[in-house]
mmCIF file of C-alpha atoms in Angstrom:
data_model
loop_
_atom_site.group_PDB
_atom_site.id
_atom_site.type_symbol
_atom_site.label_atom_id
_atom_site.label_comp_id
_atom_site.label_asym_id
_atom_site.label_seq_id
_atom_site.Cartn_x
_atom_site.Cartn_y
_atom_site.Cartn_z
ATOM 1 C CA MET A 1 6.223 -9.653 -7.279
ATOM 2 C CA SER A 2 7.460 -6.229 -6.402
ATOM 3 C CA ILE A 3 10.707 -5.364 -4.683
ATOM 4 C CA HIS A 4 8.633 -3.769 -1.929
ATOM 5 C CA ASP A 5 6.769 -7.060 -1.329
ATOM 6 C CA ARG A 6 10.009 -8.970 -0.853
ATOM 7 C CA ASP A 7 11.641 -6.248 1.237
ATOM 8 C CA LEU A 8 8.553 -5.882 3.421
ATOM 9 C CA LEU A 9 8.405 -9.610 4.150
ATOM 10 C CA ASN A 10 12.125 -9.788 4.942
ATOM 11 C CA LEU A 11 12.024 -6.729 7.192
ATOM 12 C CA LEU A 12 8.956 -7.858 9.128
ATOM 13 C CA PHE A 13 10.529 -11.276 9.608
ATOM 14 C CA LEU A 14 13.678 -9.612 10.972
ATOM 15 C CA ALA A 15 11.596 -7.307 13.197
ATOM 16 C CA ALA A 16 9.648 -10.270 14.603
ATOM 17 C CA THR A 17 12.902 -12.166 15.218
ATOM 18 C CA ALA A 18 14.429 -9.166 17.020
ATOM 19 C CA HIS A 19 11.226 -8.801 19.060
ATOM 20 C CA GLN A 20 11.343 -12.436 20.139
ATOM 21 C CA LYS A 21 14.963 -11.948 21.223
ATOM 22 C CA GLY A 22 14.065 -8.843 23.242
ATOM 23 C CA GLN A 23 16.021 -6.535 20.930
ATOM 24 C CA GLN A 24 13.686 -3.538 20.803
ATOM 25 C CA PRO A 25 16.051 -1.054 19.104
ATOM 26 C CA GLY A 26 16.733 -3.506 16.265
ATOM 27 C CA ARG A 27 13.052 -4.365 16.011
ATOM 28 C CA ASP A 28 12.152 -0.695 15.744
ATOM 29 C CA ARG A 29 14.740 -0.055 13.018
ATOM 30 C CA PHE A 30 13.370 -2.958 10.958
ATOM 31 C CA LEU A 31 9.812 -1.714 11.558
ATOM 32 C CA VAL A 32 10.673 1.787 10.325
ATOM 33 C CA LEU A 33 12.062 0.309 7.103
ATOM 34 C CA ALA A 34 9.083 -2.057 6.841
ATOM 35 C CA MET A 35 6.716 0.891 7.243
ATOM 36 C CA HIS A 36 8.539 2.690 4.436
ATOM 37 C CA HIS A 37 8.145 -0.307 2.082
ATOM 38 C CA ALA A 38 4.520 -0.809 3.112
ATOM 39 C CA CYS A 39 3.825 2.832 2.205
ATOM 40 C CA GLN A 40 5.645 2.367 -1.115
ATOM 41 C CA ARG A 41 3.414 -0.584 -1.998
ATOM 42 C CA GLY A 42 0.284 1.306 -0.876
ATOM 43 C CA ASP A 43 -0.359 -1.002 2.099
ATOM 44 C CA LEU A 44 -1.413 1.528 4.720
ATOM 45 C CA GLU A 45 -2.835 -1.201 6.970
ATOM 46 C CA THR A 46 0.609 -2.752 7.417
ATOM 47 C CA ALA A 47 2.320 0.650 7.550
ATOM 48 C CA ASN A 48 -0.005 1.769 10.350
ATOM 49 C CA ALA A 49 0.540 -1.492 12.244
ATOM 50 C CA CYS A 50 4.330 -0.949 12.078
ATOM 51 C CA ARG A 51 3.920 2.635 13.265
ATOM 52 C CA GLU A 52 1.691 1.590 16.166
ATOM 53 C CA ILE A 53 4.135 -1.052 17.420
ATOM 54 C CA VAL A 54 6.998 1.447 17.523
ATOM 55 C CA ALA A 55 4.845 4.235 18.970
ATOM 56 C CA ARG A 56 3.513 2.004 21.752
ATOM 57 C CA THR A 57 6.981 1.304 23.180
ATOM 58 C CA ALA A 58 8.718 4.524 22.095
ATOM 59 C CA PRO A 59 6.130 7.334 22.123
ATOM 60 C CA HIS A 60 8.787 10.013 21.592
ATOM 61 C CA HIS A 61 10.073 8.327 18.427
ATOM 62 C CA LEU A 62 9.325 10.143 15.168
ATOM 63 C CA LEU A 63 6.672 7.502 14.415
ATOM 64 C CA GLY A 64 4.983 8.160 17.758
ATOM 65 C CA ARG A 65 4.585 11.859 17.077
ATOM 66 C CA HIS A 66 2.058 11.241 14.319
ATOM 67 C CA GLU A 67 -1.359 9.581 14.275
ATOM 68 C CA THR A 68 -0.942 7.667 11.010
ATOM 69 C CA ALA A 69 1.756 6.224 8.791
ATOM 70 C CA ALA A 70 0.684 8.606 6.022
ATOM 71 C CA GLU A 71 1.455 11.575 8.294
ATOM 72 C CA VAL A 72 4.834 10.087 9.200
ATOM 73 C CA ALA A 73 5.660 9.534 5.525
ATOM 74 C CA ARG A 74 5.074 13.252 4.837
ATOM 75 C CA ASP A 75 7.456 14.299 7.632
ATOM 76 C CA GLU A 76 10.813 15.451 6.213
ATOM 77 C CA GLY A 77 12.589 13.697 9.047
ATOM 78 C CA PHE A 78 11.168 10.338 7.980
ATOM 79 C CA ALA A 79 12.928 10.380 4.603
ATOM 80 C CA THR A 80 16.188 11.221 6.362
ATOM 81 C CA LEU A 81 15.662 8.444 8.897
ATOM 82 C CA VAL A 82 14.910 5.898 6.152
ATOM 83 C CA ARG A 83 18.052 6.860 4.206
ATOM 84 C CA GLN A 84 20.159 6.546 7.352
ATOM 85 C CA LEU A 85 18.711 3.117 8.207
ATOM 86 C CA GLN A 86 19.087 1.902 4.611
ATOM 87 C CA ARG A 87 22.812 2.727 4.742
ATOM 88 C CA HIS A 88 23.146 0.252 7.612
ATOM 89 C CA CYS A 89 20.660 -2.320 6.318
ATOM 90 C CA SER A 90 20.105 -2.272 2.575
ATOM 91 C CA SER A 91 17.524 -4.476 0.906
ATOM 92 C CA GLU A 92 20.293 -6.896 -0.008
ATOM 93 C CA ARG A 93 21.554 -7.019 3.588
ATOM 94 C CA ALA A 94 18.030 -7.627 4.944
ATOM 95 C CA GLU A 95 17.538 -10.426 2.437
ATOM 96 C CA GLN A 96 20.848 -12.011 3.466
ATOM 97 C CA LEU A 97 20.054 -11.737 7.174
ATOM 98 C CA ALA A 98 16.623 -13.307 6.643
ATOM 99 C CA SER A 99 18.142 -16.050 4.512
ATOM 100 C CA ASP A 100 20.734 -16.784 7.196
ATOM 101 C CA LEU A 101 17.786 -17.318 9.560
ATOM 102 C CA LYS A 102 16.167 -19.721 7.063
ATOM 103 C CA PHE A 103 13.461 -17.309 5.868
ATOM 104 C CA ASN A 104 12.791 -17.160 2.141
ATOM 105 C CA ALA A 105 10.387 -14.415 1.046
ATOM 106 C CA GLU A 106 10.387 -15.823 -2.485
ATOM 107 C CA GLU A 107 8.291 -18.811 -1.396
ATOM 108 C CA PHE A 108 5.435 -16.400 -0.653
ATOM 109 C CA LEU A 109 5.792 -14.557 -3.934
ATOM 110 C CA ASN A 110 5.998 -17.237 -6.611
ATOM 111 C CA ASP A 111 2.487 -18.584 -7.060
ATOM 112 C CA GLU A 112 -0.874 -17.332 -8.265
ATOM 113 C CA SER A 113 -2.220 -16.927 -4.729
ATOM 114 C CA SER A 114 0.774 -14.813 -3.721
ATOM 115 C CA SER A 115 -1.240 -11.769 -2.624
ATOM 116 C CA VAL A 116 -3.278 -13.902 -0.211
ATOM 117 C CA ARG A 117 -0.157 -15.648 1.094
ATOM 118 C CA ILE A 118 1.693 -12.347 1.487
ATOM 119 C CA ARG A 119 -1.190 -10.821 3.475
ATOM 120 C CA ALA A 120 -1.401 -13.914 5.714
ATOM 121 C CA GLU A 121 2.350 -13.871 6.388
ATOM 122 C CA LEU A 122 2.379 -10.113 7.036
ATOM 123 C CA ASN A 123 -0.477 -10.505 9.526
ATOM 124 C CA GLN A 124 1.258 -13.394 11.269
ATOM 125 C CA LEU A 125 4.559 -11.496 11.576
ATOM 126 C CA LEU A 126 2.767 -8.421 12.937
ATOM 127 C CA ARG A 127 0.807 -10.502 15.484
ATOM 128 C CA VAL A 128 4.117 -11.714 16.967
ATOM 129 C CA MET A 129 4.916 -8.127 17.940
ATOM 130 C CA GLN A 130 1.497 -6.905 19.071
#
């Protein structure tokens, strides 16, 4: 299990929860951080899905100004945005928030089929927002 796996699951869970509550700004902040972690783990499929969700509802957002997550990740402004968002919601804070909402990323990460379970959960969380 990598830290990026756990963080990505927690952040997408929080983004989906914010989406279901109609809290678009919060959802978008969690999606930006999720996109960052997806890029860090080399999961461009998930990173692009995060980018597309934000870009669809906020086309003028930094993520909407680029065609792919890889392009966004190369933008100097993206690193600054990620640092700013991480100051307000660190990995530890995201884990605590998810835990408070009865979500435990560890259950997806602690068995031999974890990569399959992680992919299934990521897809399910993304479908909630699409």
